[in-house]
XYZ file of C-alpha atoms in Angstrom:
500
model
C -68.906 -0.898 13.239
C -65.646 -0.183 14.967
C -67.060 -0.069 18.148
C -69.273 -3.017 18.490
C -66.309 -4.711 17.010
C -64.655 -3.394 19.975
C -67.710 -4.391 22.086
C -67.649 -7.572 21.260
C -64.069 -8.131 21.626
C -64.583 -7.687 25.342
C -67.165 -9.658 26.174
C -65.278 -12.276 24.461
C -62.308 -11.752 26.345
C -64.699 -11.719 29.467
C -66.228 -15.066 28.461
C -62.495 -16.290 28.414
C -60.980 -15.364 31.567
C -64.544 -16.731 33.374
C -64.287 -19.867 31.501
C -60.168 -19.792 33.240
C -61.290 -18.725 36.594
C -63.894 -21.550 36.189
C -61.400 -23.810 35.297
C -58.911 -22.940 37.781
C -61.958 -23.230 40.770
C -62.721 -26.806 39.000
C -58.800 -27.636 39.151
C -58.488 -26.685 42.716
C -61.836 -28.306 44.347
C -60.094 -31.297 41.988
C -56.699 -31.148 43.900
C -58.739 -30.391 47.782
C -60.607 -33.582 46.666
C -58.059 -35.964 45.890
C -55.613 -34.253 48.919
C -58.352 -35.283 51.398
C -58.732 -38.556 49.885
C -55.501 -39.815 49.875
C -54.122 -37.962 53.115
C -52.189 -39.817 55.167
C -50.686 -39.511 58.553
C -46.992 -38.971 59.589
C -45.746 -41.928 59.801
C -46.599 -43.842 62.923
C -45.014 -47.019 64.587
C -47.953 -50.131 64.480
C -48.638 -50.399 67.662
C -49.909 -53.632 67.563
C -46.442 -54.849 66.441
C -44.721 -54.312 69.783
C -45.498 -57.106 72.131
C -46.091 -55.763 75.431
C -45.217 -57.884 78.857
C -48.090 -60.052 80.311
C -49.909 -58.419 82.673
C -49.350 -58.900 86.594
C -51.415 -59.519 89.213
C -53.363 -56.504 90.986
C -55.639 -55.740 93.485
C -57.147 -52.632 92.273
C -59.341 -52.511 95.728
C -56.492 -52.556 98.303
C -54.283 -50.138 95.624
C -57.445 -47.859 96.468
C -56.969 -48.023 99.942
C -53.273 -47.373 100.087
C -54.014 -44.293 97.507
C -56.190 -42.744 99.683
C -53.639 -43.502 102.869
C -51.150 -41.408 100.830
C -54.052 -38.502 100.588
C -54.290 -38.171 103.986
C -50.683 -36.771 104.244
C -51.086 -33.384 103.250
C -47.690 -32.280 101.460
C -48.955 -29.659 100.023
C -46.986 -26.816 98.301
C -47.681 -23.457 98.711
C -46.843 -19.879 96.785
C -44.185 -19.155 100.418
C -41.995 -22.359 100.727
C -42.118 -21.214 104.128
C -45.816 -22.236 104.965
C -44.815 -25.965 103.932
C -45.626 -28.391 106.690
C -42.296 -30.482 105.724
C -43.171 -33.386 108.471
C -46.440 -34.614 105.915
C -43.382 -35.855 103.600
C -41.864 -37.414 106.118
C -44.571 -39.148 107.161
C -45.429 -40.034 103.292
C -42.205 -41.549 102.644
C -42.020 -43.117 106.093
C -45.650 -44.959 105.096
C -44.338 -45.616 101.497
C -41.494 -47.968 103.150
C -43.863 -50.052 105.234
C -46.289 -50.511 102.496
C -44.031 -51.412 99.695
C -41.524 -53.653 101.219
C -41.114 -55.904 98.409
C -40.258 -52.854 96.107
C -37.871 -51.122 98.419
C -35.697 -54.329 98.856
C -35.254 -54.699 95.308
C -34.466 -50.884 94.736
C -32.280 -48.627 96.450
C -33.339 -45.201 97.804
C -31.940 -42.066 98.282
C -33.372 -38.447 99.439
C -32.053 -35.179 97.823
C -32.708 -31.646 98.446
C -34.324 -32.642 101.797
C -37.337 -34.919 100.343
C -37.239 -35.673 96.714
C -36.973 -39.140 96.125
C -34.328 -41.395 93.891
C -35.375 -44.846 93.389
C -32.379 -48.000 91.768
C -33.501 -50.867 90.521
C -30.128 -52.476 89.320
C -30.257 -54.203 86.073
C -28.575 -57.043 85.037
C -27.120 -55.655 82.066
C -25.012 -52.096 83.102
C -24.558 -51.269 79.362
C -28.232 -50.628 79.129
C -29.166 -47.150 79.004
C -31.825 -46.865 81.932
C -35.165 -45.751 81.758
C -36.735 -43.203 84.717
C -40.133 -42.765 85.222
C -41.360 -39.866 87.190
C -44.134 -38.866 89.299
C -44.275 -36.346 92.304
C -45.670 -36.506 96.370
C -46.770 -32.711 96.501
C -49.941 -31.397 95.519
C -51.677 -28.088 95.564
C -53.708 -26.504 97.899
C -57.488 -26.047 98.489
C -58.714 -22.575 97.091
C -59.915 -21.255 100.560
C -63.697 -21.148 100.684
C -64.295 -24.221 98.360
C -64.070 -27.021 101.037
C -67.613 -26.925 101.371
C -67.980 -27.384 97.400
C -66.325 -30.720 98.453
C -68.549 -34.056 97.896
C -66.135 -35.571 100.059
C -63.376 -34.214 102.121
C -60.290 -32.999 100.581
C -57.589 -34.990 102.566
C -60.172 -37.976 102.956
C -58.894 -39.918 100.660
C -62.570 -41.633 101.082
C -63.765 -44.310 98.927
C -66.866 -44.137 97.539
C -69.222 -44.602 94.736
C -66.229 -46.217 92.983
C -64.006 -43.590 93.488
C -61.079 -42.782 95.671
C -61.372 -39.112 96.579
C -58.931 -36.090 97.205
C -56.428 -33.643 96.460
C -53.815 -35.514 94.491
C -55.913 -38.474 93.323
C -55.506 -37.787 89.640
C -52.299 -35.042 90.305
C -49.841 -36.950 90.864
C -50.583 -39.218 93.945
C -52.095 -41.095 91.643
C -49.369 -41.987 89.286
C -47.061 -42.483 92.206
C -48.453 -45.365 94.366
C -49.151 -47.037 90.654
C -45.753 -47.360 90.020
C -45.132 -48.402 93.459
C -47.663 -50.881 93.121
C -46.566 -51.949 90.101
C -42.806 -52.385 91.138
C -44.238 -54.262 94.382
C -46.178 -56.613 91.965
C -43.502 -57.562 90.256
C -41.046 -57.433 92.682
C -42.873 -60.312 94.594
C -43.164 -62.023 90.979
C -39.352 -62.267 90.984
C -39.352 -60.183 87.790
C -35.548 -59.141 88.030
C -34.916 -56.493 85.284
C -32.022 -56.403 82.382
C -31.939 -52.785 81.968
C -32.039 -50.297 85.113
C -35.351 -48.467 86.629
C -35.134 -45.506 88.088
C -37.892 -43.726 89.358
C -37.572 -40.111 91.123
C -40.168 -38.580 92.621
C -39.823 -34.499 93.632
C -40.955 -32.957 96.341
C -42.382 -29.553 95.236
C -42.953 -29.982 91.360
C -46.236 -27.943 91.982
C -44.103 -24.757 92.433
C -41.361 -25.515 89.910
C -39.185 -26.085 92.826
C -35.708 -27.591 93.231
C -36.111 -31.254 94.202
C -36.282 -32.614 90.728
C -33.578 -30.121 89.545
C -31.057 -31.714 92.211
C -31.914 -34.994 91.526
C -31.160 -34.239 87.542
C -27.742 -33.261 88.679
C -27.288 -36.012 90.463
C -28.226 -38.482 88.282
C -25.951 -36.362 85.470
C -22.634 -36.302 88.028
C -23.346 -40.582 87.148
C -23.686 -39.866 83.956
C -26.760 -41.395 83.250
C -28.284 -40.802 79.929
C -31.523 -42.437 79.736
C -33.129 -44.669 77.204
C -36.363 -42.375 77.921
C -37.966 -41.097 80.327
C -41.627 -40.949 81.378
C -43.455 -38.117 83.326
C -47.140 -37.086 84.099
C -49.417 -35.992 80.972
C -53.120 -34.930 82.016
C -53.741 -36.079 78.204
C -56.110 -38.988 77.807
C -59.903 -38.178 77.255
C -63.154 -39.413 76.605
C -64.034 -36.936 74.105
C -61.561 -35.500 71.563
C -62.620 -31.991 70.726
C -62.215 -33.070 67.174
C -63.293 -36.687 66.802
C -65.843 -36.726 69.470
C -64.177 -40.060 70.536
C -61.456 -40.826 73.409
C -58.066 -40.346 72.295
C -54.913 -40.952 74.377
C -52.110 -38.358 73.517
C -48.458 -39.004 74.480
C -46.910 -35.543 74.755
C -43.605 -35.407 72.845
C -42.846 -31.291 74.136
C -43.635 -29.353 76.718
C -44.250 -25.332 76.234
C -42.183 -22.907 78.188
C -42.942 -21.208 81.185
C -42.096 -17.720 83.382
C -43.976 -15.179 84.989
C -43.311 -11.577 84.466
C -43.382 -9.408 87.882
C -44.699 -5.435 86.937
C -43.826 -3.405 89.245
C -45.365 0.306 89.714
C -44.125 3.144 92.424
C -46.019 6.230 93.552
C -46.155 8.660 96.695
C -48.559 6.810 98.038
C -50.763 8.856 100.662
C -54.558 9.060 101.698
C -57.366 7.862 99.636
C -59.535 11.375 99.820
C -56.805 13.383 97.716
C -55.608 10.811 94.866
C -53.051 12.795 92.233
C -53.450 12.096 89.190
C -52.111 8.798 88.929
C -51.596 6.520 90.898
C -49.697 3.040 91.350
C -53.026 0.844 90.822
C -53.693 2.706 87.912
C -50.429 2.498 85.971
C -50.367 -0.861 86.912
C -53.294 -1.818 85.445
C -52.548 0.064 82.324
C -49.234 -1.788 81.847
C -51.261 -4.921 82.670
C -53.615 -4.514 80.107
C -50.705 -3.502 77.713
C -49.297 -6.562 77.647
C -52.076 -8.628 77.533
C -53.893 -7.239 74.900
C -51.153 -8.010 72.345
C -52.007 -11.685 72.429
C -49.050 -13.497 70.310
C -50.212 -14.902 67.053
C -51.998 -18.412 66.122
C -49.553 -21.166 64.276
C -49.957 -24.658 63.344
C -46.518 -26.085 63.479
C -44.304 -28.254 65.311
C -45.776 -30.924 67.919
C -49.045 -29.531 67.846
C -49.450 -30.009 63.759
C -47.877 -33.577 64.055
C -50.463 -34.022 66.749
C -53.417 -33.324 64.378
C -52.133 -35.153 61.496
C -52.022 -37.992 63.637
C -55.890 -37.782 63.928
C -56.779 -37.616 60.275
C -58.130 -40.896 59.529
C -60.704 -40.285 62.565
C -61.452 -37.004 61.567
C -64.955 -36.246 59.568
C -64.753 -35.294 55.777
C -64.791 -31.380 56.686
C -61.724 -31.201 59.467
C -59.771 -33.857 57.104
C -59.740 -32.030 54.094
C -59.115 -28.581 56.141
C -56.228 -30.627 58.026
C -54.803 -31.888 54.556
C -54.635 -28.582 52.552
C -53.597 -26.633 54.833
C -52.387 -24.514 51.601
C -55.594 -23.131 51.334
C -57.485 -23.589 54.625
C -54.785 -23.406 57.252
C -56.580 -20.165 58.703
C -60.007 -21.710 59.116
C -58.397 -24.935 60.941
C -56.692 -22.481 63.435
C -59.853 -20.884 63.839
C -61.588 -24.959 64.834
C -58.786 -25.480 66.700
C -59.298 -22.049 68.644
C -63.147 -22.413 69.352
C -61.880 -23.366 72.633
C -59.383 -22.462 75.414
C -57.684 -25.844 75.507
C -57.452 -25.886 71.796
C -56.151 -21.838 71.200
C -53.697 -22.943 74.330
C -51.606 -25.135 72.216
C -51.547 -22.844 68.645
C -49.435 -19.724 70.564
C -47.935 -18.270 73.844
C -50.340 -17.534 75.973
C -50.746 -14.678 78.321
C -52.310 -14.719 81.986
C -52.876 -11.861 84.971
C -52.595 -13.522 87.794
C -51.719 -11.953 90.733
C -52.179 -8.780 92.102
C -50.501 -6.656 94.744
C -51.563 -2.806 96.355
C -52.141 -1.069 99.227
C -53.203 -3.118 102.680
C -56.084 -0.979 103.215
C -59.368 0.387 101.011
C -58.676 4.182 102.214
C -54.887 4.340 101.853
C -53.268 4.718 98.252
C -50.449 1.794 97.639
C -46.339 3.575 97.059
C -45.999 0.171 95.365
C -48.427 -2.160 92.863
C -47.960 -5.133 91.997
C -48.820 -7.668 89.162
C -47.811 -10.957 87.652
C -48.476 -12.355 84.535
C -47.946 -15.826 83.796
C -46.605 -17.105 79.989
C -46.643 -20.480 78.468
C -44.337 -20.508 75.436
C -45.181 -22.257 72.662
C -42.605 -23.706 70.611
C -40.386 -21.463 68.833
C -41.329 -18.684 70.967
C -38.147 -17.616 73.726
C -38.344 -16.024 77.073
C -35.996 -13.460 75.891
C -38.485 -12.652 72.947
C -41.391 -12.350 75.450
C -39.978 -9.886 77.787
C -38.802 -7.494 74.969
C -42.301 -7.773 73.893
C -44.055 -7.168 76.721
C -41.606 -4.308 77.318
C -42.595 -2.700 74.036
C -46.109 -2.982 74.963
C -45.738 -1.213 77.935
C -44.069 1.362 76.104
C -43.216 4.728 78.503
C -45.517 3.808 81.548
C -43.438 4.439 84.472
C -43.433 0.739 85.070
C -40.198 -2.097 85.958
C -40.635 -5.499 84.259
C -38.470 -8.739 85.813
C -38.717 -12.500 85.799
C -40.234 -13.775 88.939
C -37.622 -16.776 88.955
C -35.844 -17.992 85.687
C -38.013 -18.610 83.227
C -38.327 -22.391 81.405
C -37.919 -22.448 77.702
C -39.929 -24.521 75.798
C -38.581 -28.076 74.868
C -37.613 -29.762 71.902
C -39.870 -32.916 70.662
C -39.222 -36.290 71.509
C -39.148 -39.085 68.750
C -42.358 -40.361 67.676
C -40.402 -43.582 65.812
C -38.230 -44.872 69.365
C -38.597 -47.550 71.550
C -39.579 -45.716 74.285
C -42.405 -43.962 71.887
C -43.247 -47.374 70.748
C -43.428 -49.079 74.333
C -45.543 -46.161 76.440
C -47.923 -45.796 73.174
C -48.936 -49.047 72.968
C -49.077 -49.451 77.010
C -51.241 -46.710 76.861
C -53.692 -47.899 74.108
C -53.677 -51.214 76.205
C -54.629 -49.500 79.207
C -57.532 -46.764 77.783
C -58.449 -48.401 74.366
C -57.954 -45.750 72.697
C -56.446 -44.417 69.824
C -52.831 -43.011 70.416
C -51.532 -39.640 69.646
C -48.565 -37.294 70.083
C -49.104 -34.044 71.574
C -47.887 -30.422 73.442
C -47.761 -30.248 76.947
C -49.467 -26.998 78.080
C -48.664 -27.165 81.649
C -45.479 -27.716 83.200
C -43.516 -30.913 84.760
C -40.527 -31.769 86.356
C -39.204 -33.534 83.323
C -37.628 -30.088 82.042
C -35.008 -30.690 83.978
C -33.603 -33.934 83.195
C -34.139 -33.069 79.132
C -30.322 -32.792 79.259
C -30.341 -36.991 80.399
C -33.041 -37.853 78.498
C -33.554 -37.519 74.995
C -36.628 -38.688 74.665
C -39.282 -37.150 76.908
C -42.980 -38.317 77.202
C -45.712 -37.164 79.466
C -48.614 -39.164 79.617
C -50.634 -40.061 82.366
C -52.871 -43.279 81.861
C -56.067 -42.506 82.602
C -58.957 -40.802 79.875
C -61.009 -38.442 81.870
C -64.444 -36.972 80.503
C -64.275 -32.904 79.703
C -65.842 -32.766 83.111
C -63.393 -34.749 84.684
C -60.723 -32.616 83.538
C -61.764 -29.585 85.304
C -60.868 -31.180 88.766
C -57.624 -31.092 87.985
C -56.625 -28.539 90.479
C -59.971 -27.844 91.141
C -62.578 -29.214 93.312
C -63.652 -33.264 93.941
C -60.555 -34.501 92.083
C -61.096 -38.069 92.111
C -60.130 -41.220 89.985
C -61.802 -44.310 89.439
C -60.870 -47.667 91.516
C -60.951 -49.759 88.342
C -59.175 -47.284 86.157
C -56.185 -47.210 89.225
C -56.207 -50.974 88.653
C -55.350 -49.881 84.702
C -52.997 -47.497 85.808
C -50.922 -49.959 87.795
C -51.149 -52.566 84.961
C -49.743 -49.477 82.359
C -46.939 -49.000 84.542
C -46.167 -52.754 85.875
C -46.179 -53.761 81.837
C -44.026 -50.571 80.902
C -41.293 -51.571 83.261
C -41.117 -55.637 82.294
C -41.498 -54.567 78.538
C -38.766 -51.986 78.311
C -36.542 -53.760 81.039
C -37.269 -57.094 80.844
């Protein structure tokens, strides 16, 4: 009798603690529920609320035809400084002068660190903190063996099929005769500005050169401390990986950047008697070291705010994983990571890119050579990733270094100032689109003025199809005549809203 006593004790006591775990499960799927119903954004300025300048007159077709005049000069930057055809820039700015008349009597020029470019346009009011916007004349080169692949020649700058066509159309040639055109429109308006433009334009941004560093001195020696600044963004498409709709995203930060130089030594010697190990070898153990230690996935900082922000255009799944991130945090990093693009902006990321050995097939390197490339995501420091990487490589007879001074990643910009508030609504103006913040994966010469400016955005106005994006530095990079027209009309509208 005991027993079934006993018996029945526990299956009572098992019917209990189901009917709690039910219960609980019933009490959470309540709390997911009403989480996802009534999640809301950060806070976000209403766009519509800022009233934007009236637009100027452009002529997107003959903007076309002086973009693809500034094509034809081929300033491109190269890994050796040394293989730099310096008289393309000349030429540029030399063009740049006689086209934009209008905008180069109402601003003042001056050339730094050989050829990057400082721009004035005096406002009326000195006790206005100024606003700079940035874009730069190099670009990079072709990959040898791909000018073929082109539909049109590289340094064309051919017009066709609506497009203007060549290396720098989107990066950043683009960007650069827009603001020129739209400081010649409304130069020739008589638009005289309150608050100062200034508009620098480096020479070598494409190898994290020094133009735009001197200029930031410069302008700090003045002590200028700007009301914000505005640099290229890459960050506007036709087809948000989570919405499946275009989105225009004005990146707030920008993630942090060095390469790490490996370095292995060995005797070297002929091919048909290899010891045991060689340099190439080593080398490629270290290599693999390092990057298979891949630094962890987070959802913080600008790139969380950045998702947030899409919430209310999300579908019913990714809004409820975006607003209990309590419970399903891990499964949104995994959406987010599905692709390269995404998994760039959750952590640090690690890329072999070059490689160095021995000149010939048959003759073993003394020295091998690799570099690995890092983008740092927020909260991640270059001093951090080269004690890592040193622990991965553990005893391997290998020497580590920076190949120049490594970037650290930057702090992020307001999403509630003026500046926010201006270039977000220009920009939904321009696209139509939906505006959010964002992470900067690549790097721009806005790092260095950070110290001037405050409040840092990188946005380039243009939404380009996942398709589209791949020219970027890759092959029949092209933009649109009517979306330059856009372009110019972002920038022309920027200027007389925040200075006028």
């Amino acid at each position: 009798m005991a027993s079934s006593c006993f018996g029945e004790g526990y299956m009572g006591l098992g019917r209990t603690l189901g009917m709690g775990a039910l219960a609980l499960v019933a009490v959470g799927a309540g709390v997911v529920v009403v989480r996802t119903a009534t999640f809301k954004p950060p806070a976000q300025t209403d766009l519509k609320s800022v009233k934007l300048a009236p637009a100027v007159q452009v002529d997107a077709n003959l903007a076309a035809q002086h973009l693809g005049q500034a094509i034809r000069f081929q300033t491109v930057t190269h890994q050796n400084p040394a293989d730099d055809q310096l008289g393309e820039w000349d030429k540029l700015q030399a063009w740049m002068i006689t086209t934009y008349p209008a905008a180069h009597r109402a601003m003042s020029r001056e050339v730094v660190d050989g050829h990057t470019l400082i721009y004035t346009w005096a406002g009326s009011d000195p006790s206005l903190k100024p606003v700079i916007l940035m874009a730069h004349q190099d670009v990079v080169p072709i990959t040898p063996g791909t000018e073929k692949d082109w539909k049109h020649a590289p340094f064309g700058g051919e017009i066709a099929d609506g497009y203007v066509w060549g290396r720098g159309a989107f990066d950043d040639k683009g960007a650069l005769i827009s603001i020129f055109e739209g400081v010649e429109a409304l130069a020739q308006s008589g638009f005289k500005p309150k608050r100062t433009i200034i508009v620098v334009s480096g020479h070598n941004e494409e190898t994290r050169g020094g133009g735009a560093k001197v200029a930031a001195e410069v302008l700090k020696q003045r002590g200028v401390q700007a009301y914000f600044l505005l640099d290229e963004g890459f960050s506007g498409t036709t087809q948000d990986a989570f919405t499946g709709k275009p989105l225009a995203r004005v990146l707030i930060a920008e993630k942090g950047y060095g390469t790490i130089r490996i370095t292995a030594n060995a005797a070297g010697g002929h091919s048909s008697a290899p010891p045991k190990e060689t340099a190439v070898a080593t080398l490629a153990k270290a290599v693999l070291a390092i990057a298979d230690k891949p630094y962890p996935m987070k959802l913080q900082g600008p790139v969380r705010t950045s998702y947030q922000a899409l919430g209310p255009q999300m579908g019913w799944t990714d809004r409820m994983m975006l607003a209990n991130l309590w419970l399903f945090g891990p499964w949104l990093k995994q959406r987010i990571a599905a692709t390269p693009v995404g998994a760039a902006g959750l952590h640090t990321t690690i890329a072999p890119t070059m490689l160095e050995g021995s000149p010939k097939e048959n003759v073993l390197p003394q020295k091998a050579v690799a570099r690995i490339n890092f983008r740092l995501a927020p909260g991640d420091t270059t001093a951090e990733v080269m004690e890592k990487s040193k622990a991965a490589v553990g005893r391997l007879p290998v020497t580590l270094s920076w190949e120049k001074p490594p970037f650290e990643p930057t702090a992020a910009s307001s999403t509630s100032s003026d500046g926010w508030r201006f270039i977000s609504a220009a920009a939904g103006d321009a696209t139509g689109a939906p505006v959010a913040p964002g992470l900067m994966r690549a790097g721009t010469d806005s790092w260095f003025f950070r110290p001037l400016a405050r409040d840092t955005y990188l946005f380039t106005p243009m939404l380009l199809s996942p398709d589209e994006e791949k020219m970027v530095h890759g092959t029949n990079e092209k933009v649109p005549v009517d979306g330059l027209g856009k372009m110019i009309q972002f920038y022309a509208r920027l200027i007389a809203t925040a200075a006028g």
